[in-house]
JSON list of C-alpha atoms in Angstrom, two decimals:
[
{"chain": "A", "resi": 1, "resn": "MET", "atom": "CA", "xyz": [-1.20, 40.19, 0.71]},
{"chain": "A", "resi": 2, "resn": "LYS", "atom": "CA", "xyz": [2.54, 39.45, 0.58]},
{"chain": "A", "resi": 3, "resn": "THR", "atom": "CA", "xyz": [1.93, 36.87, -2.11]},
{"chain": "A", "resi": 4, "resn": "LEU", "atom": "CA", "xyz": [0.12, 39.45, -4.24]},
{"chain": "A", "resi": 5, "resn": "GLN", "atom": "CA", "xyz": [2.98, 41.96, -3.85]},
{"chain": "A", "resi": 6, "resn": "THR", "atom": "CA", "xyz": [5.56, 39.32, -4.73]},
{"chain": "A", "resi": 7, "resn": "LEU", "atom": "CA", "xyz": [3.55, 38.30, -7.78]},
{"chain": "A", "resi": 8, "resn": "LEU", "atom": "CA", "xyz": [3.23, 41.92, -8.97]},
{"chain": "A", "resi": 9, "resn": "CYS", "atom": "CA", "xyz": [6.96, 42.58, -8.48]},
{"chain": "A", "resi": 10, "resn": "THR", "atom": "CA", "xyz": [7.85, 39.43, -10.42]},
{"chain": "A", "resi": 11, "resn": "LEU", "atom": "CA", "xyz": [5.48, 40.38, -13.22]},
{"chain": "A", "resi": 12, "resn": "ALA", "atom": "CA", "xyz": [6.97, 43.88, -13.40]},
{"chain": "A", "resi": 13, "resn": "LEU", "atom": "CA", "xyz": [10.51, 42.49, -13.64]},
{"chain": "A", "resi": 14, "resn": "VAL", "atom": "CA", "xyz": [9.57, 40.05, -16.40]},
{"chain": "A", "resi": 15, "resn": "LEU", "atom": "CA", "xyz": [7.85, 42.76, -18.45]},
{"chain": "A", "resi": 16, "resn": "THR", "atom": "CA", "xyz": [10.78, 45.16, -18.01]},
{"chain": "A", "resi": 17, "resn": "ALA", "atom": "CA", "xyz": [13.25, 42.49, -19.15]},
{"chain": "A", "resi": 18, "resn": "GLN", "atom": "CA", "xyz": [11.17, 41.66, -22.24]},
{"chain": "A", "resi": 19, "resn": "PHE", "atom": "CA", "xyz": [10.84, 45.35, -23.16]},
{"chain": "A", "resi": 20, "resn": "ALA", "atom": "CA", "xyz": [14.61, 45.88, -22.81]},
{"chain": "A", "resi": 21, "resn": "GLN", "atom": "CA", "xyz": [15.30, 42.83, -24.96]},
{"chain": "A", "resi": 22, "resn": "ALA", "atom": "CA", "xyz": [12.92, 44.06, -27.66]},
{"chain": "A", "resi": 23, "resn": "GLN", "atom": "CA", "xyz": [14.69, 47.45, -27.73]},
{"chain": "A", "resi": 24, "resn": "THR", "atom": "CA", "xyz": [18.08, 45.77, -28.15]},
{"chain": "A", "resi": 25, "resn": "ALA", "atom": "CA", "xyz": [16.83, 43.64, -31.06]},
{"chain": "A", "resi": 26, "resn": "THR", "atom": "CA", "xyz": [15.46, 46.72, -32.85]},
{"chain": "A", "resi": 27, "resn": "THR", "atom": "CA", "xyz": [18.75, 48.61, -32.43]},
{"chain": "A", "resi": 28, "resn": "ASP", "atom": "CA", "xyz": [20.78, 45.68, -33.79]},
{"chain": "A", "resi": 29, "resn": "THR", "atom": "CA", "xyz": [18.63, 45.51, -36.91]},
{"chain": "A", "resi": 30, "resn": "LYS", "atom": "CA", "xyz": [19.13, 49.22, -37.61]},
{"chain": "A", "resi": 31, "resn": "VAL", "atom": "CA", "xyz": [22.89, 48.93, -37.28]},
{"chain": "A", "resi": 32, "resn": "LYS", "atom": "CA", "xyz": [23.04, 46.04, -39.73]},
{"chain": "A", "resi": 33, "resn": "THR", "atom": "CA", "xyz": [21.12, 47.85, -42.44]},
{"chain": "A", "resi": 34, "resn": "LYS", "atom": "CA", "xyz": [23.21, 51.00, -42.11]},
{"chain": "A", "resi": 35, "resn": "THR", "atom": "CA", "xyz": [26.56, 49.23, -42.40]},
{"chain": "A", "resi": 36, "resn": "SER", "atom": "CA", "xyz": [25.75, 47.14, -45.45]},
{"chain": "A", "resi": 37, "resn": "GLY", "atom": "CA", "xyz": [26.73, 48.72, -48.71]},
{"chain": "A", "resi": 38, "resn": "GLU", "atom": "CA", "xyz": [28.00, 48.28, -52.23]},
{"chain": "A", "resi": 39, "resn": "THR", "atom": "CA", "xyz": [31.69, 48.61, -53.10]},
{"chain": "A", "resi": 40, "resn": "LEU", "atom": "CA", "xyz": [32.89, 50.30, -56.28]},
{"chain": "A", "resi": 41, "resn": "LYS", "atom": "CA", "xyz": [36.45, 50.51, -57.59]},
{"chain": "A", "resi": 42, "resn": "ILE", "atom": "CA", "xyz": [37.18, 53.46, -59.87]},
{"chain": "A", "resi": 43, "resn": "LYS", "atom": "CA", "xyz": [40.42, 53.81, -61.83]},
{"chain": "A", "resi": 44, "resn": "THR", "atom": "CA", "xyz": [41.44, 57.49, -61.54]},
{"chain": "A", "resi": 45, "resn": "SER", "atom": "CA", "xyz": [44.14, 59.80, -62.83]},
{"chain": "A", "resi": 46, "resn": "ALA", "atom": "CA", "xyz": [45.22, 60.75, -59.29]},
{"chain": "A", "resi": 47, "resn": "VAL", "atom": "CA", "xyz": [48.99, 60.85, -58.82]},
{"chain": "A", "resi": 48, "resn": "CYS", "atom": "CA", "xyz": [49.88, 62.14, -55.33]},
{"chain": "A", "resi": 49, "resn": "ASP", "atom": "CA", "xyz": [48.82, 62.44, -51.70]},
{"chain": "A", "resi": 50, "resn": "MET", "atom": "CA", "xyz": [47.14, 65.79, -52.40]},
{"chain": "A", "resi": 51, "resn": "CYS", "atom": "CA", "xyz": [44.96, 64.00, -54.95]},
{"chain": "A", "resi": 52, "resn": "LYS", "atom": "CA", "xyz": [44.17, 61.37, -52.33]},
{"chain": "A", "resi": 53, "resn": "ALA", "atom": "CA", "xyz": [43.05, 63.96, -49.80]},
{"chain": "A", "resi": 54, "resn": "ARG", "atom": "CA", "xyz": [41.06, 65.90, -52.40]},
{"chain": "A", "resi": 55, "resn": "LEU", "atom": "CA", "xyz": [39.20, 62.85, -53.74]},
{"chain": "A", "resi": 56, "resn": "GLU", "atom": "CA", "xyz": [38.48, 61.29, -50.36]},
{"chain": "A", "resi": 57, "resn": "LYS", "atom": "CA", "xyz": [37.16, 64.60, -49.01]},
{"chain": "A", "resi": 58, "resn": "SER", "atom": "CA", "xyz": [35.07, 65.26, -52.10]},
{"chain": "A", "resi": 59, "resn": "LEU", "atom": "CA", "xyz": [33.45, 61.82, -52.03]},
{"chain": "A", "resi": 60, "resn": "ALA", "atom": "CA", "xyz": [32.76, 62.11, -48.29]},
{"chain": "A", "resi": 61, "resn": "TYR", "atom": "CA", "xyz": [30.25, 64.86, -49.12]},
{"chain": "A", "resi": 62, "resn": "GLU", "atom": "CA", "xyz": [28.37, 62.72, -51.64]},
{"chain": "A", "resi": 63, "resn": "LYS", "atom": "CA", "xyz": [25.03, 61.40, -50.44]},
{"chain": "A", "resi": 64, "resn": "GLY", "atom": "CA", "xyz": [25.12, 57.70, -49.57]},
{"chain": "A", "resi": 65, "resn": "VAL", "atom": "CA", "xyz": [28.92, 57.36, -49.44]},
{"chain": "A", "resi": 66, "resn": "GLN", "atom": "CA", "xyz": [30.11, 55.47, -46.38]},
{"chain": "A", "resi": 67, "resn": "SER", "atom": "CA", "xyz": [33.83, 55.54, -47.17]},
{"chain": "A", "resi": 68, "resn": "ALA", "atom": "CA", "xyz": [36.23, 56.45, -49.95]},
{"chain": "A", "resi": 69, "resn": "VAL", "atom": "CA", "xyz": [39.88, 55.38, -49.98]},
{"chain": "A", "resi": 70, "resn": "LEU", "atom": "CA", "xyz": [42.37, 56.06, -52.77]},
{"chain": "A", "resi": 71, "resn": "ASP", "atom": "CA", "xyz": [45.36, 53.80, -53.27]},
{"chain": "A", "resi": 72, "resn": "VAL", "atom": "CA", "xyz": [47.81, 56.24, -54.86]},
{"chain": "A", "resi": 73, "resn": "PRO", "atom": "CA", "xyz": [50.26, 53.72, -56.44]},
{"chain": "A", "resi": 74, "resn": "SER", "atom": "CA", "xyz": [47.49, 51.85, -58.27]},
{"chain": "A", "resi": 75, "resn": "GLN", "atom": "CA", "xyz": [45.33, 54.99, -58.74]},
{"chain": "A", "resi": 76, "resn": "VAL", "atom": "CA", "xyz": [42.24, 53.02, -57.65]},
{"chain": "A", "resi": 77, "resn": "LEU", "atom": "CA", "xyz": [39.55, 54.72, -55.58]},
{"chain": "A", "resi": 78, "resn": "THR", "atom": "CA", "xyz": [37.50, 52.25, -53.53]},
{"chain": "A", "resi": 79, "resn": "VAL", "atom": "CA", "xyz": [34.10, 53.63, -52.56]},
{"chain": "A", "resi": 80, "resn": "THR", "atom": "CA", "xyz": [31.64, 51.96, -50.21]},
{"chain": "A", "resi": 81, "resn": "TYR", "atom": "CA", "xyz": [28.16, 53.38, -50.62]},
{"chain": "A", "resi": 82, "resn": "ARG", "atom": "CA", "xyz": [24.47, 52.75, -50.07]},
{"chain": "A", "resi": 83, "resn": "ALA", "atom": "CA", "xyz": [22.86, 51.78, -53.36]},
{"chain": "A", "resi": 84, "resn": "ASP", "atom": "CA", "xyz": [19.50, 53.15, -52.21]},
{"chain": "A", "resi": 85, "resn": "LYS", "atom": "CA", "xyz": [21.05, 56.63, -51.87]},
{"chain": "A", "resi": 86, "resn": "THR", "atom": "CA", "xyz": [23.35, 56.91, -54.91]},
{"chain": "A", "resi": 87, "resn": "SER", "atom": "CA", "xyz": [24.65, 55.01, -57.93]},
{"chain": "A", "resi": 88, "resn": "ALA", "atom": "CA", "xyz": [27.98, 54.08, -59.50]},
{"chain": "A", "resi": 89, "resn": "ASP", "atom": "CA", "xyz": [27.41, 56.60, -62.32]},
{"chain": "A", "resi": 90, "resn": "LYS", "atom": "CA", "xyz": [26.81, 59.43, -59.82]},
{"chain": "A", "resi": 91, "resn": "LEU", "atom": "CA", "xyz": [30.01, 58.53, -57.99]},
{"chain": "A", "resi": 92, "resn": "ARG", "atom": "CA", "xyz": [32.02, 58.50, -61.22]},
{"chain": "A", "resi": 93, "resn": "ALA", "atom": "CA", "xyz": [30.53, 61.90, -62.07]},
{"chain": "A", "resi": 94, "resn": "ALA", "atom": "CA", "xyz": [31.62, 63.20, -58.66]},
{"chain": "A", "resi": 95, "resn": "VAL", "atom": "CA", "xyz": [35.19, 62.05, -59.36]},
{"chain": "A", "resi": 96, "resn": "GLN", "atom": "CA", "xyz": [35.09, 63.79, -62.76]},
{"chain": "A", "resi": 97, "resn": "GLN", "atom": "CA", "xyz": [33.75, 67.01, -61.21]},
{"chain": "A", "resi": 98, "resn": "THR", "atom": "CA", "xyz": [36.66, 66.93, -58.75]},
{"chain": "A", "resi": 99, "resn": "GLY", "atom": "CA", "xyz": [39.04, 67.07, -61.73]},
{"chain": "A", "resi": 100, "resn": "TYR", "atom": "CA", "xyz": [40.07, 63.44, -62.20]},
{"chain": "A", "resi": 101, "resn": "ASP", "atom": "CA", "xyz": [39.36, 60.75, -64.77]},
{"chain": "A", "resi": 102, "resn": "ALA", "atom": "CA", "xyz": [36.89, 58.10, -63.62]},
{"chain": "A", "resi": 103, "resn": "ASP", "atom": "CA", "xyz": [37.53, 54.79, -65.38]},
{"chain": "A", "resi": 104, "resn": "ALA", "atom": "CA", "xyz": [37.24, 55.59, -69.11]},
{"chain": "A", "resi": 105, "resn": "LYS", "atom": "CA", "xyz": [35.45, 58.89, -68.55]},
{"chain": "A", "resi": 106, "resn": "PRO", "atom": "CA", "xyz": [37.67, 62.00, -68.71]},
{"chain": "A", "resi": 107, "resn": "ALA", "atom": "CA", "xyz": [37.83, 64.61, -65.97]},
{"chain": "A", "resi": 108, "resn": "ASP", "atom": "CA", "xyz": [35.70, 67.74, -66.10]},
{"chain": "A", "resi": 109, "resn": "GLU", "atom": "CA", "xyz": [37.95, 70.16, -68.02]},
{"chain": "A", "resi": 110, "resn": "ARG", "atom": "CA", "xyz": [37.21, 73.18, -65.86]},
{"chain": "A", "resi": 111, "resn": "ALA", "atom": "CA", "xyz": [37.83, 71.27, -62.61]},
{"chain": "A", "resi": 112, "resn": "TYR", "atom": "CA", "xyz": [41.02, 69.76, -64.03]},
{"chain": "A", "resi": 113, "resn": "THR", "atom": "CA", "xyz": [42.50, 73.18, -64.87]},
{"chain": "A", "resi": 114, "resn": "ARG", "atom": "CA", "xyz": [42.00, 74.23, -61.22]},
{"chain": "A", "resi": 115, "resn": "LEU", "atom": "CA", "xyz": [44.08, 71.33, -59.88]},
{"chain": "A", "resi": 116, "resn": "PRO", "atom": "CA", "xyz": [47.61, 72.08, -58.61]},
{"chain": "A", "resi": 117, "resn": "ASP", "atom": "CA", "xyz": [50.35, 71.17, -61.11]},
{"chain": "A", "resi": 118, "resn": "CYS", "atom": "CA", "xyz": [51.45, 68.17, -59.04]},
{"chain": "A", "resi": 119, "resn": "CYS", "atom": "CA", "xyz": [47.95, 66.69, -59.38]},
{"chain": "A", "resi": 120, "resn": "LYS", "atom": "CA", "xyz": [47.83, 66.85, -63.17]},
{"chain": "A", "resi": 121, "resn": "LYS", "atom": "CA", "xyz": [48.60, 63.89, -65.40]},
{"chain": "A", "resi": 122, "resn": "THR", "atom": "CA", "xyz": [52.32, 63.29, -65.78]},
{"chain": "A", "resi": 123, "resn": "ASN", "atom": "CA", "xyz": [52.19, 62.59, -69.51]},
{"chain": "A", "resi": 124, "resn": "GLU", "atom": "CA", "xyz": [50.66, 65.99, -70.23]},
{"chain": "A", "resi": 125, "resn": "VAL", "atom": "CA", "xyz": [52.77, 68.54, -72.13]},
{"chain": "A", "resi": 126, "resn": "HIS", "atom": "CA", "xyz": [52.93, 71.90, -70.31]}
]
């Protein structure tokens, strides 16, 4: 009888360990697919830290965007995104709708006029 109990306990432990290991493997796979993404660099017309905050916040609300970081001195916005959720053209359009140029595409005029004066292009005549 003791041998049967010992055998059942051992079997239960082995099955529990295998189940736990299978759960861990599934979780690891999900994490890997969520963190992988495309990177896009967009040349913008942003000129100050207010522009940086505005662009990064705006892009954070775009579907599929994992991160958006603007380097103010170079005016380059680096966006990491999931290609199955959005595209480079949609991200450029989001930058334009925020009021900034996106590569060779000009900013949305209406959004640009709503920007604070410090965020407007420096070569513009007022």
